[in-house]
Amino acid sequence: MALFTDGPISSAKDLQEYEASVLTDANAEGIDVVAKVALAQQDLANELILFLLRRASLRDYQPDVRRSRGLADVVVTDALRQWHIHKTLAMVYRDAYNNQLNDRYQGKWNEYEELAKGSSRTYFQLGVGVVADPIPRATTPELTSVPGNSAGATFYVVATWVNSTGQEGAPSAYAQLSTSAGEVLAVVLTGIPPQNAVGWNAYVGASPSAVTRQNDNPMGIGTSWIMSGGLISGASLTMGQKPAWFIVDHRVIERG
């Protein structure tokens, strides 16, 4: 699972699964859906911070630590994503109604506003999932080709950061490269690594749905993975860290 701070919780595609006409309606009314996604996430962030500060306990961080860390250790669960989708749709149709005072938009605005309130209650009842050692999503890896014994092919690659306990963060976006005969694929994960990262993993495949881990052990920060021979059938791509515990009111429910 991704972390709250890894990026947008939901996408335009997620919104369409709940409301098929949302992009058409937004375009007709000149509404920036991407901006609404970001604004809704900021609203959720404010409510989450207030919730966690009110419920600081021995298992959660003390208020000053929580303020410093923010939401970097909060995991995006299905319930949190649903709340975000409902909140975003409410914002879109609120603006659409205010543009035209159209009763159809008002009905959708009211509907999603109520759904957002309900999904918010459900989320906090299920609990805010947090991790002890959060490892963020990796940036998109850089792909190059180097001389080697290969017939050439097209490769898809994603990368993950790894912390000291072997947990992986959410996978990066896909990168793609086609090599020619006499070339092999080389992958490096650039950018400033997280402070708690001890290495990274490379997942490579001939299609986005077929990527598997190509290194047995995490590779050192700054080192490259270079294909030697063919691809191996390694571990399947993971989707990030799972919550270590859930914060529900004044109680902590262990996972497992």
mmCIF file of C-alpha atoms in Angstrom:
data_model
loop_
_atom_site.group_PDB
_atom_site.id
_atom_site.type_symbol
_atom_site.label_atom_id
_atom_site.label_comp_id
_atom_site.label_asym_id
_atom_site.label_seq_id
_atom_site.Cartn_x
_atom_site.Cartn_y
_atom_site.Cartn_z
ATOM 1 C CA MET A 1 0.000 0.000 0.000
ATOM 2 C CA ALA A 2 1.121 3.517 -0.698
ATOM 3 C CA LEU A 3 1.714 6.106 1.998
ATOM 4 C CA PHE A 4 -0.451 9.213 2.315
ATOM 5 C CA THR A 5 2.516 11.362 1.304
ATOM 6 C CA ASP A 6 3.434 9.283 -1.773
ATOM 7 C CA GLY A 7 1.153 11.273 -4.053
ATOM 8 C CA PRO A 8 -2.513 11.503 -5.072
ATOM 9 C CA ILE A 9 -4.654 8.979 -3.194
ATOM 10 C CA SER A 10 -7.007 8.475 -6.123
ATOM 11 C CA SER A 11 -7.072 9.238 -9.841
ATOM 12 C CA ALA A 12 -9.527 10.444 -12.440
ATOM 13 C CA LYS A 13 -10.147 6.801 -13.329
ATOM 14 C CA ASP A 14 -11.114 6.107 -9.699
ATOM 15 C CA LEU A 15 -13.583 9.002 -9.812
ATOM 16 C CA GLN A 16 -15.141 7.655 -13.007
ATOM 17 C CA GLU A 17 -15.754 4.286 -11.385
ATOM 18 C CA TYR A 18 -18.101 6.078 -8.972
ATOM 19 C CA GLU A 19 -19.467 8.721 -11.355
ATOM 20 C CA ALA A 20 -19.089 7.898 -15.059
ATOM 21 C CA SER A 21 -19.870 11.444 -16.249
ATOM 22 C CA VAL A 22 -17.587 13.320 -13.850
ATOM 23 C CA LEU A 23 -14.886 14.202 -16.400
ATOM 24 C CA THR A 24 -17.470 15.253 -18.995
ATOM 25 C CA ASP A 25 -19.279 17.403 -16.424
ATOM 26 C CA ALA A 26 -16.026 18.910 -15.160
ATOM 27 C CA ASN A 27 -14.855 19.745 -18.681
ATOM 28 C CA ALA A 28 -18.194 21.362 -19.526
ATOM 29 C CA GLU A 29 -17.934 23.577 -16.427
ATOM 30 C CA GLY A 30 -14.215 24.333 -16.717
ATOM 31 C CA ILE A 31 -13.317 22.509 -13.502
ATOM 32 C CA ASP A 32 -9.757 21.254 -12.988
ATOM 33 C CA VAL A 33 -10.223 17.726 -11.649
ATOM 34 C CA VAL A 34 -6.529 17.319 -10.823
ATOM 35 C CA ALA A 35 -6.693 20.440 -8.663
ATOM 36 C CA LYS A 36 -9.793 19.111 -6.881
ATOM 37 C CA VAL A 37 -8.029 15.803 -6.196
ATOM 38 C CA ALA A 38 -5.206 17.740 -4.520
ATOM 39 C CA LEU A 39 -7.545 20.020 -2.561
ATOM 40 C CA ALA A 40 -9.600 17.085 -1.300
ATOM 41 C CA GLN A 41 -6.432 15.346 -0.151
ATOM 42 C CA GLN A 42 -5.374 18.457 1.750
ATOM 43 C CA ASP A 43 -8.754 18.554 3.486
ATOM 44 C CA LEU A 44 -8.323 14.905 4.471
ATOM 45 C CA ALA A 45 -4.817 15.661 5.709
ATOM 46 C CA ASN A 46 -6.080 18.367 8.055
ATOM 47 C CA GLU A 47 -8.725 16.049 9.521
ATOM 48 C CA LEU A 48 -6.233 13.207 9.902
ATOM 49 C CA ILE A 49 -3.683 15.381 11.715
ATOM 50 C CA LEU A 50 -6.349 16.634 14.123
ATOM 51 C CA PHE A 51 -7.541 13.068 14.738
ATOM 52 C CA LEU A 52 -4.017 11.795 15.453
ATOM 53 C CA LEU A 53 -3.130 14.716 17.694
ATOM 54 C CA ARG A 54 -6.271 14.173 19.765
ATOM 55 C CA ARG A 55 -5.496 10.498 20.130
ATOM 56 C CA ALA A 56 -1.780 10.607 20.841
ATOM 57 C CA SER A 57 -0.906 7.580 22.966
ATOM 58 C CA LEU A 58 2.078 5.491 23.977
ATOM 59 C CA ARG A 59 1.783 3.587 20.700
ATOM 60 C CA ASP A 60 1.406 6.669 18.571
ATOM 61 C CA TYR A 61 3.823 9.605 18.590
ATOM 62 C CA GLN A 62 3.677 12.406 21.108
ATOM 63 C CA PRO A 63 2.107 15.582 19.708
ATOM 64 C CA ASP A 64 5.383 17.360 18.917
ATOM 65 C CA VAL A 65 6.711 14.301 17.072
ATOM 66 C CA ARG A 66 3.421 13.863 15.226
ATOM 67 C CA ARG A 67 3.472 17.495 14.126
ATOM 68 C CA SER A 68 7.021 17.025 12.841
ATOM 69 C CA ARG A 69 6.349 13.757 11.022
ATOM 70 C CA GLY A 70 2.953 14.751 9.720
ATOM 71 C CA LEU A 71 1.296 11.923 7.803
ATOM 72 C CA ALA A 72 4.428 10.302 6.409
ATOM 73 C CA ASP A 73 3.648 7.039 8.231
ATOM 74 C CA VAL A 74 -0.058 6.830 7.349
ATOM 75 C CA VAL A 75 -0.981 4.057 4.907
ATOM 76 C CA VAL A 76 -3.576 4.537 2.169
ATOM 77 C CA THR A 77 -6.177 1.859 2.889
ATOM 78 C CA ASP A 78 -9.257 1.140 0.776
ATOM 79 C CA ALA A 79 -11.418 3.027 3.259
ATOM 80 C CA LEU A 80 -9.208 6.115 3.058
ATOM 81 C CA ARG A 81 -9.271 6.019 -0.754
ATOM 82 C CA GLN A 82 -13.059 5.767 -0.766
ATOM 83 C CA TRP A 83 -13.333 8.797 1.521
ATOM 84 C CA HIS A 84 -11.019 10.745 -0.781
ATOM 85 C CA ILE A 85 -13.038 9.825 -3.883
ATOM 86 C CA HIS A 86 -16.301 10.906 -2.283
ATOM 87 C CA LYS A 87 -14.734 14.149 -1.043
ATOM 88 C CA THR A 88 -13.303 14.963 -4.466
ATOM 89 C CA LEU A 89 -16.601 14.291 -6.240
ATOM 90 C CA ALA A 90 -18.416 16.508 -3.750
ATOM 91 C CA MET A 91 -15.976 19.333 -4.506
ATOM 92 C CA VAL A 92 -16.361 18.907 -8.276
ATOM 93 C CA TYR A 93 -20.158 19.019 -8.183
ATOM 94 C CA ARG A 94 -20.226 21.845 -5.643
ATOM 95 C CA ASP A 95 -18.284 23.972 -8.125
ATOM 96 C CA ALA A 96 -20.409 22.779 -11.027
ATOM 97 C CA TYR A 97 -23.589 23.782 -9.180
ATOM 98 C CA ASN A 98 -22.213 27.169 -8.207
ATOM 99 C CA ASN A 99 -21.280 27.829 -11.844
ATOM 100 C CA GLN A 100 -24.765 27.187 -13.252
ATOM 101 C CA LEU A 101 -27.097 26.776 -10.253
ATOM 102 C CA ASN A 102 -28.152 23.547 -11.977
ATOM 103 C CA ASP A 103 -30.375 21.328 -9.823
ATOM 104 C CA ARG A 104 -28.833 18.195 -11.358
ATOM 105 C CA TYR A 105 -25.433 19.240 -10.082
ATOM 106 C CA GLN A 106 -26.849 20.198 -6.707
ATOM 107 C CA GLY A 107 -28.279 16.720 -6.277
ATOM 108 C CA LYS A 108 -24.916 15.128 -7.019
ATOM 109 C CA TRP A 109 -23.138 17.597 -4.766
ATOM 110 C CA ASN A 110 -25.463 16.767 -1.865
ATOM 111 C CA GLU A 111 -25.218 13.040 -2.552
ATOM 112 C CA TYR A 112 -21.423 12.943 -2.535
ATOM 113 C CA GLU A 113 -21.212 15.291 0.433
ATOM 114 C CA GLU A 114 -23.273 12.814 2.437
ATOM 115 C CA LEU A 115 -21.269 9.868 1.102
ATOM 116 C CA ALA A 116 -18.055 11.637 2.123
ATOM 117 C CA LYS A 117 -19.345 12.119 5.659
ATOM 118 C CA GLY A 118 -20.313 8.460 5.856
ATOM 119 C CA SER A 119 -17.051 7.164 4.421
ATOM 120 C CA SER A 120 -15.145 9.432 6.820
ATOM 121 C CA ARG A 121 -16.952 7.899 9.791
ATOM 122 C CA THR A 122 -16.327 4.404 8.451
ATOM 123 C CA TYR A 123 -12.639 5.116 7.950
ATOM 124 C CA PHE A 124 -12.054 6.358 11.475
ATOM 125 C CA GLN A 125 -14.065 3.465 12.909
ATOM 126 C CA LEU A 126 -11.886 1.000 10.993
ATOM 127 C CA GLY A 127 -8.794 2.903 12.075
ATOM 128 C CA VAL A 128 -5.913 4.934 10.683
ATOM 129 C CA GLY A 129 -3.288 2.468 9.515
ATOM 130 C CA VAL A 130 0.300 3.466 10.317
ATOM 131 C CA VAL A 131 3.744 1.923 9.922
ATOM 132 C CA ALA A 132 6.736 2.117 12.254
ATOM 133 C CA ASP A 133 9.418 2.734 9.612
ATOM 134 C CA PRO A 134 7.788 4.350 6.562
ATOM 135 C CA ILE A 135 9.646 4.008 3.278
ATOM 136 C CA PRO A 136 8.303 6.308 0.536
ATOM 137 C CA ARG A 137 7.525 5.580 -3.092
ATOM 138 C CA ALA A 138 10.564 5.447 -5.362
ATOM 139 C CA THR A 139 11.077 7.875 -8.201
ATOM 140 C CA THR A 140 10.947 6.553 -11.755
ATOM 141 C CA PRO A 141 14.183 4.635 -12.454
ATOM 142 C CA GLU A 142 16.555 5.696 -15.216
ATOM 143 C CA LEU A 143 17.077 3.171 -18.015
ATOM 144 C CA THR A 144 20.007 2.959 -20.401
ATOM 145 C CA SER A 145 21.538 0.331 -22.656
ATOM 146 C CA VAL A 146 25.124 -0.881 -22.475
ATOM 147 C CA PRO A 147 27.079 -3.248 -24.740
ATOM 148 C CA GLY A 148 26.232 -6.898 -24.148
ATOM 149 C CA ASN A 149 25.188 -10.194 -25.634
ATOM 150 C CA SER A 150 21.483 -9.711 -26.375
ATOM 151 C CA ALA A 151 19.165 -9.840 -29.360
ATOM 152 C CA GLY A 152 17.370 -6.694 -28.194
ATOM 153 C CA ALA A 153 13.902 -6.328 -26.704
ATOM 154 C CA THR A 154 11.481 -3.924 -25.025
ATOM 155 C CA PHE A 155 11.553 -3.815 -21.225
ATOM 156 C CA TYR A 156 9.297 -2.352 -18.560
ATOM 157 C CA VAL A 157 10.854 -1.471 -15.207
ATOM 158 C CA VAL A 158 9.699 -0.307 -11.787
ATOM 159 C CA ALA A 159 11.754 0.169 -8.624
ATOM 160 C CA THR A 160 11.184 0.192 -4.876
ATOM 161 C CA TRP A 161 13.175 1.510 -1.932
ATOM 162 C CA VAL A 162 13.908 -0.965 0.862
ATOM 163 C CA ASN A 163 14.322 -0.188 4.583
ATOM 164 C CA SER A 164 16.473 -1.995 7.176
ATOM 165 C CA THR A 165 13.759 -4.556 7.961
ATOM 166 C CA GLY A 166 13.349 -5.508 4.311
ATOM 167 C CA GLN A 167 10.060 -3.683 3.807
ATOM 168 C CA GLU A 168 9.525 -2.118 0.403
ATOM 169 C CA GLY A 169 7.856 1.171 -0.332
ATOM 170 C CA ALA A 170 5.231 1.619 -3.027
ATOM 171 C CA PRO A 171 6.554 0.940 -6.526
ATOM 172 C CA SER A 172 7.650 3.742 -8.802
ATOM 173 C CA ALA A 173 5.987 4.642 -12.063
ATOM 174 C CA TYR A 174 6.886 2.387 -14.972
ATOM 175 C CA ALA A 175 9.847 3.188 -17.196
ATOM 176 C CA GLN A 176 10.234 1.672 -20.665
ATOM 177 C CA LEU A 177 13.214 1.123 -22.946
ATOM 178 C CA SER A 178 13.865 -0.844 -26.140
ATOM 179 C CA THR A 179 17.371 -2.207 -26.660
ATOM 180 C CA SER A 180 18.986 -3.200 -29.934
ATOM 181 C CA ALA A 181 21.004 -6.313 -30.788
ATOM 182 C CA GLY A 182 24.300 -6.263 -28.917
ATOM 183 C CA GLU A 183 22.895 -4.189 -26.035
ATOM 184 C CA VAL A 184 21.601 -5.073 -22.575
ATOM 185 C CA LEU A 185 19.430 -3.145 -20.163
ATOM 186 C CA ALA A 186 20.917 -1.129 -17.290
ATOM 187 C CA VAL A 187 18.794 0.369 -14.506
ATOM 188 C CA VAL A 188 19.655 2.860 -11.779
ATOM 189 C CA LEU A 189 17.472 4.506 -9.144
ATOM 190 C CA THR A 190 18.565 8.129 -8.899
ATOM 191 C CA GLY A 191 17.488 11.043 -6.757
ATOM 192 C CA ILE A 192 17.964 11.641 -3.052
ATOM 193 C CA PRO A 193 17.216 8.380 -1.214
ATOM 194 C CA PRO A 194 15.086 8.335 1.939
ATOM 195 C CA GLN A 195 17.150 8.518 5.127
ATOM 196 C CA ASN A 196 16.036 5.054 6.181
ATOM 197 C CA ALA A 197 16.629 3.384 2.804
ATOM 198 C CA VAL A 198 19.336 0.692 2.782
ATOM 199 C CA GLY A 199 18.923 -0.316 -0.853
ATOM 200 C CA TRP A 200 16.514 -0.788 -3.725
ATOM 201 C CA ASN A 201 14.895 -3.479 -5.847
ATOM 202 C CA ALA A 202 14.477 -3.652 -9.622
ATOM 203 C CA TYR A 203 11.408 -5.264 -11.182
ATOM 204 C CA VAL A 204 11.705 -5.918 -14.910
ATOM 205 C CA GLY A 205 9.500 -7.617 -17.482
ATOM 206 C CA ALA A 206 8.469 -7.735 -21.123
ATOM 207 C CA SER A 207 5.135 -6.100 -20.213
ATOM 208 C CA PRO A 208 3.855 -4.036 -17.289
ATOM 209 C CA SER A 209 1.872 -6.997 -15.959
ATOM 210 C CA ALA A 210 4.859 -9.355 -16.072
ATOM 211 C CA VAL A 211 7.545 -7.512 -14.078
ATOM 212 C CA THR A 212 9.348 -9.578 -11.426
ATOM 213 C CA ARG A 213 12.224 -8.798 -9.057
ATOM 214 C CA GLN A 214 15.593 -9.346 -10.703
ATOM 215 C CA ASN A 215 17.892 -9.013 -7.680
ATOM 216 C CA ASP A 216 18.080 -11.562 -4.859
ATOM 217 C CA ASN A 217 19.128 -8.980 -2.272
ATOM 218 C CA PRO A 218 18.584 -5.211 -2.205
ATOM 219 C CA MET A 219 21.106 -3.375 -4.344
ATOM 220 C CA GLY A 220 23.240 -0.685 -2.812
ATOM 221 C CA ILE A 221 22.142 2.911 -3.108
ATOM 222 C CA GLY A 222 23.653 4.438 -6.227
ATOM 223 C CA THR A 223 24.518 1.096 -7.821
ATOM 224 C CA SER A 224 23.094 -0.080 -11.136
ATOM 225 C CA TRP A 225 21.362 -3.309 -12.067
ATOM 226 C CA ILE A 226 22.635 -4.634 -15.404
ATOM 227 C CA MET A 227 20.939 -7.521 -17.127
ATOM 228 C CA SER A 228 23.111 -10.609 -17.323
ATOM 229 C CA GLY A 229 21.636 -13.233 -19.622
ATOM 230 C CA GLY A 230 17.830 -13.352 -19.654
ATOM 231 C CA LEU A 231 15.321 -12.157 -17.109
ATOM 232 C CA ILE A 232 14.681 -14.380 -14.093
ATOM 233 C CA SER A 233 11.270 -15.296 -12.701
ATOM 234 C CA GLY A 234 11.708 -13.532 -9.366
ATOM 235 C CA ALA A 235 9.278 -12.317 -6.736
ATOM 236 C CA SER A 236 6.124 -10.545 -7.889
ATOM 237 C CA LEU A 237 5.805 -6.797 -7.525
ATOM 238 C CA THR A 238 4.726 -5.661 -4.083
ATOM 239 C CA MET A 239 2.430 -2.678 -3.583
ATOM 240 C CA GLY A 240 4.074 -1.122 -0.534
ATOM 241 C CA GLN A 241 3.902 -1.426 3.234
ATOM 242 C CA LYS A 242 0.927 -2.776 5.142
ATOM 243 C CA PRO A 243 -0.199 -1.088 8.354
ATOM 244 C CA ALA A 244 1.640 -2.264 11.463
ATOM 245 C CA TRP A 245 -1.260 -1.104 13.652
ATOM 246 C CA PHE A 246 -4.482 0.907 13.495
ATOM 247 C CA ILE A 247 -5.385 3.911 15.611
ATOM 248 C CA VAL A 248 -9.102 3.876 16.460
ATOM 249 C CA ASP A 249 -10.358 6.462 18.948
ATOM 250 C CA HIS A 250 -8.254 5.783 22.088
ATOM 251 C CA ARG A 251 -7.604 2.151 21.209
ATOM 252 C CA VAL A 252 -4.974 0.472 19.089
ATOM 253 C CA ILE A 253 -6.013 -2.638 17.163
ATOM 254 C CA GLU A 254 -3.109 -4.866 16.162
ATOM 255 C CA ARG A 255 -2.933 -6.185 12.614
ATOM 256 C CA GLY A 256 -3.003 -9.956 12.168
#
